[in-house]
Backbone as numpy.savetxt, mean C-alpha at the origin, in Angstrom:
# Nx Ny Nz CAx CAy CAz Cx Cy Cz
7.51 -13.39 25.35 8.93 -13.58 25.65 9.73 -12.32 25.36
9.57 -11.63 24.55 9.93 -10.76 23.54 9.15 -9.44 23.66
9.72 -7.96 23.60 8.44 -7.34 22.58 9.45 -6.17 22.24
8.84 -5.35 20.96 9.70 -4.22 20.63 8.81 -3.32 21.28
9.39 -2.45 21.83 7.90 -1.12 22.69 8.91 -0.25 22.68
8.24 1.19 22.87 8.88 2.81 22.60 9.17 3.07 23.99
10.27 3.92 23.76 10.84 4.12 25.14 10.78 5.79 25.25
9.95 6.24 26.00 9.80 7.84 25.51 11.16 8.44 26.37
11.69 7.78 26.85 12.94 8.51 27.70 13.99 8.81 26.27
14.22 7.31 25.80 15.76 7.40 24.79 15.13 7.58 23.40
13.28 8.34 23.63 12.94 8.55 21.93 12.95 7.51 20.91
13.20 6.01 21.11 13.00 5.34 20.27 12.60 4.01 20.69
12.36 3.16 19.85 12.08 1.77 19.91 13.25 0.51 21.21
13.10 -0.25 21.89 14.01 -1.09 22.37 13.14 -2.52 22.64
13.96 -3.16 22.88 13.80 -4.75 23.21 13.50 -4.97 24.59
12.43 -5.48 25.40 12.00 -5.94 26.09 11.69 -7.48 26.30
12.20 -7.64 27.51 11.81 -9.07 27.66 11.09 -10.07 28.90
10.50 -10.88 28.72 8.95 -10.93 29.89 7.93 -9.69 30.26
7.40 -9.62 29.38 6.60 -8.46 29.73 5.26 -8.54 29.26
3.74 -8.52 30.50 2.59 -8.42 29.14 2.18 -7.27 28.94
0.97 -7.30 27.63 1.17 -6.30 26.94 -0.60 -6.69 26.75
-1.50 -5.59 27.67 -2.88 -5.43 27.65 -3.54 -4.60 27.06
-4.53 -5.01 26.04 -5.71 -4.22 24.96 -7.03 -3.90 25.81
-7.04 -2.78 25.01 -8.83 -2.83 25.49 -9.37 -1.41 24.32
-10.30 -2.07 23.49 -10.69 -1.99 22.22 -9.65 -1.45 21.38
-8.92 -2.44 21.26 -8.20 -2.02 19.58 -6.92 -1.40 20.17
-6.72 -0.78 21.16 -5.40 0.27 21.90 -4.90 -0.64 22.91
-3.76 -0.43 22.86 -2.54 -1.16 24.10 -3.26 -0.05 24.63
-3.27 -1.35 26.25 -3.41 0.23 27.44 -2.45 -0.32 28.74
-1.89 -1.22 28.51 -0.51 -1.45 29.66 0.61 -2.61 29.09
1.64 -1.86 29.55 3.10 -3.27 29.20 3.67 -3.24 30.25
3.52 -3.80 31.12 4.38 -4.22 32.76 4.99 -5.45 32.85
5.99 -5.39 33.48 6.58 -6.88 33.84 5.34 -7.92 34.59
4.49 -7.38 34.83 3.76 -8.22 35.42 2.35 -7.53 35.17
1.06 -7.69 34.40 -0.24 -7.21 34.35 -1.29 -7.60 35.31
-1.58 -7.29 36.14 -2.44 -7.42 37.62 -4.01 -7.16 37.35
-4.45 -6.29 36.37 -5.72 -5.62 36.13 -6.47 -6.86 35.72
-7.73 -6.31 35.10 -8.79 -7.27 34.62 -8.12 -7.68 33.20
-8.93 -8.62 33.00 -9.00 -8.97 31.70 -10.06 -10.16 31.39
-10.34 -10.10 30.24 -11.30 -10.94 29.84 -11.11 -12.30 28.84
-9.68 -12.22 28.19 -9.01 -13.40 27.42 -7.44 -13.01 28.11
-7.05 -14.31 27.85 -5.40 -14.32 27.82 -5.14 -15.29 26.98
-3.76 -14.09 26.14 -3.08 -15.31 24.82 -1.51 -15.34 25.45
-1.63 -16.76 25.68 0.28 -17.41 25.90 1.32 -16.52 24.51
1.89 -15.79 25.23 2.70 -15.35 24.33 4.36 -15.98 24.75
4.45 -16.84 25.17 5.92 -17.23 25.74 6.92 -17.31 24.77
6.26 -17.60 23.52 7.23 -18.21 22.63 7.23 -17.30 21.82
6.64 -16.05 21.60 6.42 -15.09 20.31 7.18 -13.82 20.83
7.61 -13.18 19.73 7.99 -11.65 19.53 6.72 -11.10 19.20
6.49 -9.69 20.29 5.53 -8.85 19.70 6.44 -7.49 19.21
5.67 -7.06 18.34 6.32 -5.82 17.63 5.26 -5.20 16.78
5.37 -4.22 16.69 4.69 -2.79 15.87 4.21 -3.27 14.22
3.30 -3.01 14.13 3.45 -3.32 12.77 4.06 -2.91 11.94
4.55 -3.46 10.90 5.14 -2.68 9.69 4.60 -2.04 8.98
4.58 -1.25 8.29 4.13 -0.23 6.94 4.68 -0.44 5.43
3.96 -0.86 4.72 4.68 -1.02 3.59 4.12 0.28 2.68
4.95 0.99 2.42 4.55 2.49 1.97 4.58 2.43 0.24
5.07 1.45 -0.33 4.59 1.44 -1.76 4.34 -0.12 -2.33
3.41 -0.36 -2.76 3.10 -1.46 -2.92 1.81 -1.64 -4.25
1.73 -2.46 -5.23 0.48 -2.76 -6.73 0.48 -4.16 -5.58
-0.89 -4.47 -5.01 -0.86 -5.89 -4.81 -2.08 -6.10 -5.95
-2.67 -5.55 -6.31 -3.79 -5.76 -7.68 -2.98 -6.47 -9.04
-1.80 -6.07 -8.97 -1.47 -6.23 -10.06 0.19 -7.85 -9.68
0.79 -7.33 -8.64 2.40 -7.65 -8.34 2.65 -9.44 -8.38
1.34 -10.13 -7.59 1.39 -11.51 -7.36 1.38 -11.98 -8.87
0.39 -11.37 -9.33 0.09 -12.42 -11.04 1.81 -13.02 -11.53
2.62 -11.42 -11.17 3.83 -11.71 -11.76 4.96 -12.41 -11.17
4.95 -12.72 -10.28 5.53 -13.16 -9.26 6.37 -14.48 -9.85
7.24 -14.75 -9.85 7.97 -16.21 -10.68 8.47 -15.91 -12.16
7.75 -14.70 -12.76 7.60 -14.44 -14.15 9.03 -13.02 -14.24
8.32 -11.77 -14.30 9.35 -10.43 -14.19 10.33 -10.27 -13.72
10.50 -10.96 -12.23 11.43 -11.35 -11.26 12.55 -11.89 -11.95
12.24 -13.06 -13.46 13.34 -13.92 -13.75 13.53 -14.17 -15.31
12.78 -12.31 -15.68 13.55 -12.01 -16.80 14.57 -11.26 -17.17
15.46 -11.27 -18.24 16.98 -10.40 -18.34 16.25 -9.67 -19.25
16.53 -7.92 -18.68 16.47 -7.05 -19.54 17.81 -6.14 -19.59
18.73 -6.74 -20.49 20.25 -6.19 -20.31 20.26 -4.34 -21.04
19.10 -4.46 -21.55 19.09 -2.88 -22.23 19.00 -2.00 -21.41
18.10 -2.35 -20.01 17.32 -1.24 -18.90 18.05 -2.09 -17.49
19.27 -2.72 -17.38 19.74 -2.86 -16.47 18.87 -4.30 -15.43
18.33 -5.09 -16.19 18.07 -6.07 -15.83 16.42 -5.85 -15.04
15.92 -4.23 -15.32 14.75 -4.53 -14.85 13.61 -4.51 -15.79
12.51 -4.96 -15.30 11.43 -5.38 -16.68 9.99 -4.69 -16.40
10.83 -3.53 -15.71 9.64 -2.28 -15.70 9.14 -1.71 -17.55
9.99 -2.07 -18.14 9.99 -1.06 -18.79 9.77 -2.19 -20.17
10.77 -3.58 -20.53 10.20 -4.00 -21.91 9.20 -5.11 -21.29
9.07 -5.84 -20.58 8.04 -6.64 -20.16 6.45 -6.82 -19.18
7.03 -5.06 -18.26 5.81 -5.40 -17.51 4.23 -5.37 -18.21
4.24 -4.42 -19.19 2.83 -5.04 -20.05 2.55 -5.77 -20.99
3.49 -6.57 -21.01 3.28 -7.77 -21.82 1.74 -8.71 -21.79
1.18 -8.43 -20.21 0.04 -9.18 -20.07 -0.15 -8.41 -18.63
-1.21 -7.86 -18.62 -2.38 -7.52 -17.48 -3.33 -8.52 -16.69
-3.88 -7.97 -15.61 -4.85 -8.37 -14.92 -6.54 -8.48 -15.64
-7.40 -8.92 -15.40 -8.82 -8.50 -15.78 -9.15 -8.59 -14.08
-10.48 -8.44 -14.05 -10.86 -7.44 -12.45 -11.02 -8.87 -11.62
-11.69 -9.63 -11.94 -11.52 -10.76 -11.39 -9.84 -11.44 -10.26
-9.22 -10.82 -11.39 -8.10 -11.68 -11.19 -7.02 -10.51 -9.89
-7.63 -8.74 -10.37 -6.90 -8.17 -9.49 -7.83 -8.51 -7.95
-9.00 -8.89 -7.73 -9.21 -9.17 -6.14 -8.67 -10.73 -6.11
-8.21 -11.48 -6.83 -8.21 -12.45 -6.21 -6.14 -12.13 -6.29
-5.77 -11.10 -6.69 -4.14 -10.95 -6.71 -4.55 -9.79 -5.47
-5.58 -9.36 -5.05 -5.34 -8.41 -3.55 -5.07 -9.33 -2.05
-6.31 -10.40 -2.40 -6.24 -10.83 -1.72 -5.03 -11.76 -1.36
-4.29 -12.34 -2.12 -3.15 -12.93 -1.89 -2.12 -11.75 -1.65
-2.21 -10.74 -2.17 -0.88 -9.56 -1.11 -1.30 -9.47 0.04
-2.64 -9.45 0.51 -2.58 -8.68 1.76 -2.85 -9.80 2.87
-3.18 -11.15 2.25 -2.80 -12.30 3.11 -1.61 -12.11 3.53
-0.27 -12.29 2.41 1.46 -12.13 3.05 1.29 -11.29 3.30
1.07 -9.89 3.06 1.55 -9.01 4.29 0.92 -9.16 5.42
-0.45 -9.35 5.42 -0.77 -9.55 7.49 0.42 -10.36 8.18
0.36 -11.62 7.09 1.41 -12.25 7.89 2.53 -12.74 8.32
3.38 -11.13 7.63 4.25 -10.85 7.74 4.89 -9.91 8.48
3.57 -9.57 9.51 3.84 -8.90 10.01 3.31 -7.05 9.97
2.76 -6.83 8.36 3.08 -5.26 7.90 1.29 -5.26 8.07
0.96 -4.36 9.13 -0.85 -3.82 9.46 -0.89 -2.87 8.65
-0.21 -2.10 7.60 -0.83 -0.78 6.80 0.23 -1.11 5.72
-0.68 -0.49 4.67 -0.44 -1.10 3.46 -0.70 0.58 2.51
0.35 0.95 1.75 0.12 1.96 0.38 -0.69 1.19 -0.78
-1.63 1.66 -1.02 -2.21 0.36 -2.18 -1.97 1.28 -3.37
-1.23 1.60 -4.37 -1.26 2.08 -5.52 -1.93 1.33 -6.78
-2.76 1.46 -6.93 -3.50 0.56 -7.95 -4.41 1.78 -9.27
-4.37 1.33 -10.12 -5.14 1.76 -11.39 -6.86 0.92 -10.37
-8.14 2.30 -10.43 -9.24 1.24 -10.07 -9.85 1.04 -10.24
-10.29 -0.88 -9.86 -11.06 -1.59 -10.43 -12.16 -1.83 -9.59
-12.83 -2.69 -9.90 -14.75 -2.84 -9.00 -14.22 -3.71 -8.04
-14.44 -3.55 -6.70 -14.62 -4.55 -5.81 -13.17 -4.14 -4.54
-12.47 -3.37 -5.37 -11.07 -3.12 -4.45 -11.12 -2.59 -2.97
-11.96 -1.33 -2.62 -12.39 -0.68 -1.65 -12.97 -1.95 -0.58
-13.80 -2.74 -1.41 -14.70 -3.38 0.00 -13.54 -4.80 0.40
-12.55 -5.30 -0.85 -12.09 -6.08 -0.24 -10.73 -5.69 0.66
-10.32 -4.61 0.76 -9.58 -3.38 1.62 -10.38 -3.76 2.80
-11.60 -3.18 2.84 -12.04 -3.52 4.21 -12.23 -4.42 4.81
-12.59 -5.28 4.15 -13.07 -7.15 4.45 -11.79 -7.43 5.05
-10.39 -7.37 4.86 -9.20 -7.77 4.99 -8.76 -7.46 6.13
-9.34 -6.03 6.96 -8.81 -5.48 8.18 -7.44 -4.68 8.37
-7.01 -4.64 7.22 -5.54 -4.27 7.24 -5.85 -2.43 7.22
-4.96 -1.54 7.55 -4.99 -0.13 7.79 -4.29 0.20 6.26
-5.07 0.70 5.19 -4.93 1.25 4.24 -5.08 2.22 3.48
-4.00 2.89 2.94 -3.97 4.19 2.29 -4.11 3.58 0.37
-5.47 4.16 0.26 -5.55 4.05 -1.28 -5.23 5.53 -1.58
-4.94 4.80 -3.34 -3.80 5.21 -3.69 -4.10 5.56 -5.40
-5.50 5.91 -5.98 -5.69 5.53 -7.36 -4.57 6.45 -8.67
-4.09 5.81 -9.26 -3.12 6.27 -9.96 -3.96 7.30 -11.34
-2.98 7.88 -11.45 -3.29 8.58 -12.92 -2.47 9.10 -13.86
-2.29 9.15 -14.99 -1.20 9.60 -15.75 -1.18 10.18 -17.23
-0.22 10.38 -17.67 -0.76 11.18 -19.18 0.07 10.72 -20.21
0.76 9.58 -19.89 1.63 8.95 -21.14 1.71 7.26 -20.02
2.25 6.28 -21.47 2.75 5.29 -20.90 4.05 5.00 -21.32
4.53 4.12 -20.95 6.16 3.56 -21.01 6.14 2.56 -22.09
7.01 2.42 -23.57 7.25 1.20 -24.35 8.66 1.62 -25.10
8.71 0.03 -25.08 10.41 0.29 -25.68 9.94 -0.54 -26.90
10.77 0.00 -28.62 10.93 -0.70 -29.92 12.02 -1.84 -29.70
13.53 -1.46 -28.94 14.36 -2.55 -29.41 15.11 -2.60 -28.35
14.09 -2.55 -27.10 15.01 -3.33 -25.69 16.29 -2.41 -25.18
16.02 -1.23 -25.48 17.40 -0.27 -24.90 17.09 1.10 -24.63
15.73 1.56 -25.72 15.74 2.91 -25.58 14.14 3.21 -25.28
14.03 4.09 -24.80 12.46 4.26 -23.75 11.94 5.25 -24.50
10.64 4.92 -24.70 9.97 5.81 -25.42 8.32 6.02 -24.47
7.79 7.13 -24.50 6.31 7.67 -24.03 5.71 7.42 -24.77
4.37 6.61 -24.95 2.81 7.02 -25.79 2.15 8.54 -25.03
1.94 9.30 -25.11 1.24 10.47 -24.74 -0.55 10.11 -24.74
-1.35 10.16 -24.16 -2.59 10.22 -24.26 -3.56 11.00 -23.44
-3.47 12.53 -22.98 -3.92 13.42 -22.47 -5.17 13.36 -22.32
-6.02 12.95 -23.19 -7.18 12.94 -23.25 -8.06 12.37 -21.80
-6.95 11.16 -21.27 -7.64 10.18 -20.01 -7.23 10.70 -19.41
-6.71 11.73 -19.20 -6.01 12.07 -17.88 -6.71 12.79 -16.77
-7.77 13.59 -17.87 -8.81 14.41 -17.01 -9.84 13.27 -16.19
-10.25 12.16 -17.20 -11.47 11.15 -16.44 -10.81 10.77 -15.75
-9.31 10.48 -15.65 -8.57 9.37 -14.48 -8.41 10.30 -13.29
-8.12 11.11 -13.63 -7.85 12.74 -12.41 -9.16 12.64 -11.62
-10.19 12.56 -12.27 -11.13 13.14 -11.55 -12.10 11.61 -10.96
-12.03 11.12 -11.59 -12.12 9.12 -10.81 -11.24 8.90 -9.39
-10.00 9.37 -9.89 -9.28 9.14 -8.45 -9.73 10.20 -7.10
-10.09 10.98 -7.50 -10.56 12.51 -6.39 -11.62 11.67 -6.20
-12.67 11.47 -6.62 -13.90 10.81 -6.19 -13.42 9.98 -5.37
-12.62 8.21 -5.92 -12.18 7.62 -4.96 -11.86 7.91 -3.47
-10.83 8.85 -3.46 -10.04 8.94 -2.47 -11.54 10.12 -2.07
-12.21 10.88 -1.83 -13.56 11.45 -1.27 -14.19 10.55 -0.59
-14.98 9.35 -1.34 -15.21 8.32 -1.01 -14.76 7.89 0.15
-13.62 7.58 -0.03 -12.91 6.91 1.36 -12.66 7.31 2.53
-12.46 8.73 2.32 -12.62 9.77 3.23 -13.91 9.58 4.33
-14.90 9.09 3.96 -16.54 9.58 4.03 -16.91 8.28 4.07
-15.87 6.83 3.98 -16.19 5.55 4.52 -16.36 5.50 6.07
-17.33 4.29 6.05 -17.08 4.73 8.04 -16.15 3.53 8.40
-15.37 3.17 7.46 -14.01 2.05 7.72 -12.95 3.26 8.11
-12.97 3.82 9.67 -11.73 4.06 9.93 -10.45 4.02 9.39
-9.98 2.71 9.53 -9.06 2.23 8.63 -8.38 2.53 7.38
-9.12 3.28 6.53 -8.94 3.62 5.49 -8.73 5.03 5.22
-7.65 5.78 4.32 -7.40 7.02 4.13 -6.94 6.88 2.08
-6.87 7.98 2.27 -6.69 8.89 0.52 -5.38 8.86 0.30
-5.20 8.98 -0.56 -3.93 9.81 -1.22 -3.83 9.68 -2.90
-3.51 10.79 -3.36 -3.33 11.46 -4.72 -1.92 10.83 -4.92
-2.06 10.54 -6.29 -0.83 9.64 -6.90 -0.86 9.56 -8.15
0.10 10.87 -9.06 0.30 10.88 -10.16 1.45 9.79 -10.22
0.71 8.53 -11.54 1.46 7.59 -11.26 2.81 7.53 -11.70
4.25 8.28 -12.36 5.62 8.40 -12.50 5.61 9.84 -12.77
6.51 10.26 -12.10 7.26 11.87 -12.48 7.35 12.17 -13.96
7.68 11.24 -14.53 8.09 11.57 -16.14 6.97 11.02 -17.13
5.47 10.26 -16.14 4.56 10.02 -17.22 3.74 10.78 -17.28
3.86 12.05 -16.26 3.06 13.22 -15.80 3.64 14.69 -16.35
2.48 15.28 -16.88 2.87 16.72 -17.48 2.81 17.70 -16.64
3.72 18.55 -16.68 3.91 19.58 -15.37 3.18 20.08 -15.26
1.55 20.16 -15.89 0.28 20.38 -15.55 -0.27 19.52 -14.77
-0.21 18.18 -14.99 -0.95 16.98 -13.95 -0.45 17.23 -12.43
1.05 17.35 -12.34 1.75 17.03 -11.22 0.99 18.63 -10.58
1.23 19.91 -11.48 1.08 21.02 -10.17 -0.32 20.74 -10.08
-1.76 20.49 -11.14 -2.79 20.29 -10.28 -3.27 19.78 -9.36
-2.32 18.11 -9.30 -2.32 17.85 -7.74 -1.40 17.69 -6.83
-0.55 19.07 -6.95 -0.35 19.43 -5.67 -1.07 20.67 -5.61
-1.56 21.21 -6.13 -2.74 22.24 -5.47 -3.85 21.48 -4.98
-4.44 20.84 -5.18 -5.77 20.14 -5.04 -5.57 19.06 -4.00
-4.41 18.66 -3.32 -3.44 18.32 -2.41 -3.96 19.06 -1.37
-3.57 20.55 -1.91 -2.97 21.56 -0.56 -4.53 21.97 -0.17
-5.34 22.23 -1.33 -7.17 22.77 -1.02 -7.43 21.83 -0.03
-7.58 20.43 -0.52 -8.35 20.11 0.41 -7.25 19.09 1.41
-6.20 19.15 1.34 -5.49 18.56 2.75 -5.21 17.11 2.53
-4.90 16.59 1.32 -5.09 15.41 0.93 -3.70 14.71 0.50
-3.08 13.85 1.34 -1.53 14.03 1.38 -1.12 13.45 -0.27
């Protein structure tokens, strides 16, 4: 009934209406008011909007569902009502629980519409294959860092420093994201992700953006 499609004349996206819209492996290869060619299935689209997928460019689904009902609907009046900072580690995942919290993000996002997904996750066993099992177009994302975030009395922010992990986590995530590189899941790409500006020492951050720029790794 519907579809959003690119208009290379006016450079951007517009609204179309009665129009089909023919695949052939995985690629649109025609949108005409009327499709005449072969085909081998037809889906009634009369009643649906088609549109582009979305991108959700930052996203913990390993970690975000567990909390879901919980962080959302606590008052942290010290840090402005958010609970990044005195509640989110109050209680973690174990590995079990982050594929079965992946799999419930990337259920709502398919069907919500969003085909590529930023996965920023600390990583655990099993994440990569259930990435692929899922079909969704994903950029992992393994985090690393050199301090964490805790507050004493709900107002003022303090760092733990722990340098020591920073080298095994540095060099776990390069593997990862290598790995993925060198998967034959298409689908899947890298990216380096020192996990906060201010939990990272201006040594972490420039090594990877050099090690970024060596090997081309956004």
């Amino acid at each position: 009934s519907w579809a959003v499609v690119w208009d290379p004349d006016k450079g951007r996206h517009v609204y179309r209406q009665g129009v089909d819209v023919a695949f052939a492996n995985g690629v649109i290869s025609a949108i005409q008011s009327r499709y005449v060619g072969a085909f081998d299935r037809e889906l009634d689209g009369s009643d649906c909007l088609l549109l582009p997928g979305w991108i959700n460019i930052h996203s913990h689904p390993s970690s975000e569902p567990l909390r879901k009902g919980i962080t959302d609907e606590i008052l942290s009046p010290g840090f402005h009502h958010s609970s990044l900072y005195e509640f989110l580690n109050v209680f973690d995942n174990d590995s079990a629980g982050r594929i079965a919290s992946l799999k419930v993000a990337l259920a709502e996002l398919l069907l919500s519409g969003c085909t590529t997904v930023s996965d920023l996750s600390s990583p655990y066993e099993g994440w990569i294959e259930t990435l692929v099992e899922s079909g969704i177009r994903a950029v992992v994302a393994p985090g690393f860092r050199d301090a964490r975030w805790f507050t004493r009395d709900g107002y003022s922010l303090e760092y733990e420093w722990d340098q020591s992990r920073t080298g095994r986590a540095f060099a776990q995530a390069v593997q990862i994201i290598e790995d993925v590189e060198r998967h034959p899941n298409s689908l899947l790409t890298g990216m380096l992700y020192p996990a906060q500006v201010d939990t990272c020492t201006p040594e972490t951050l420039r090594d990877s953006f050099e090690l970024s720029v060596e090997k081309g790794i956004p």
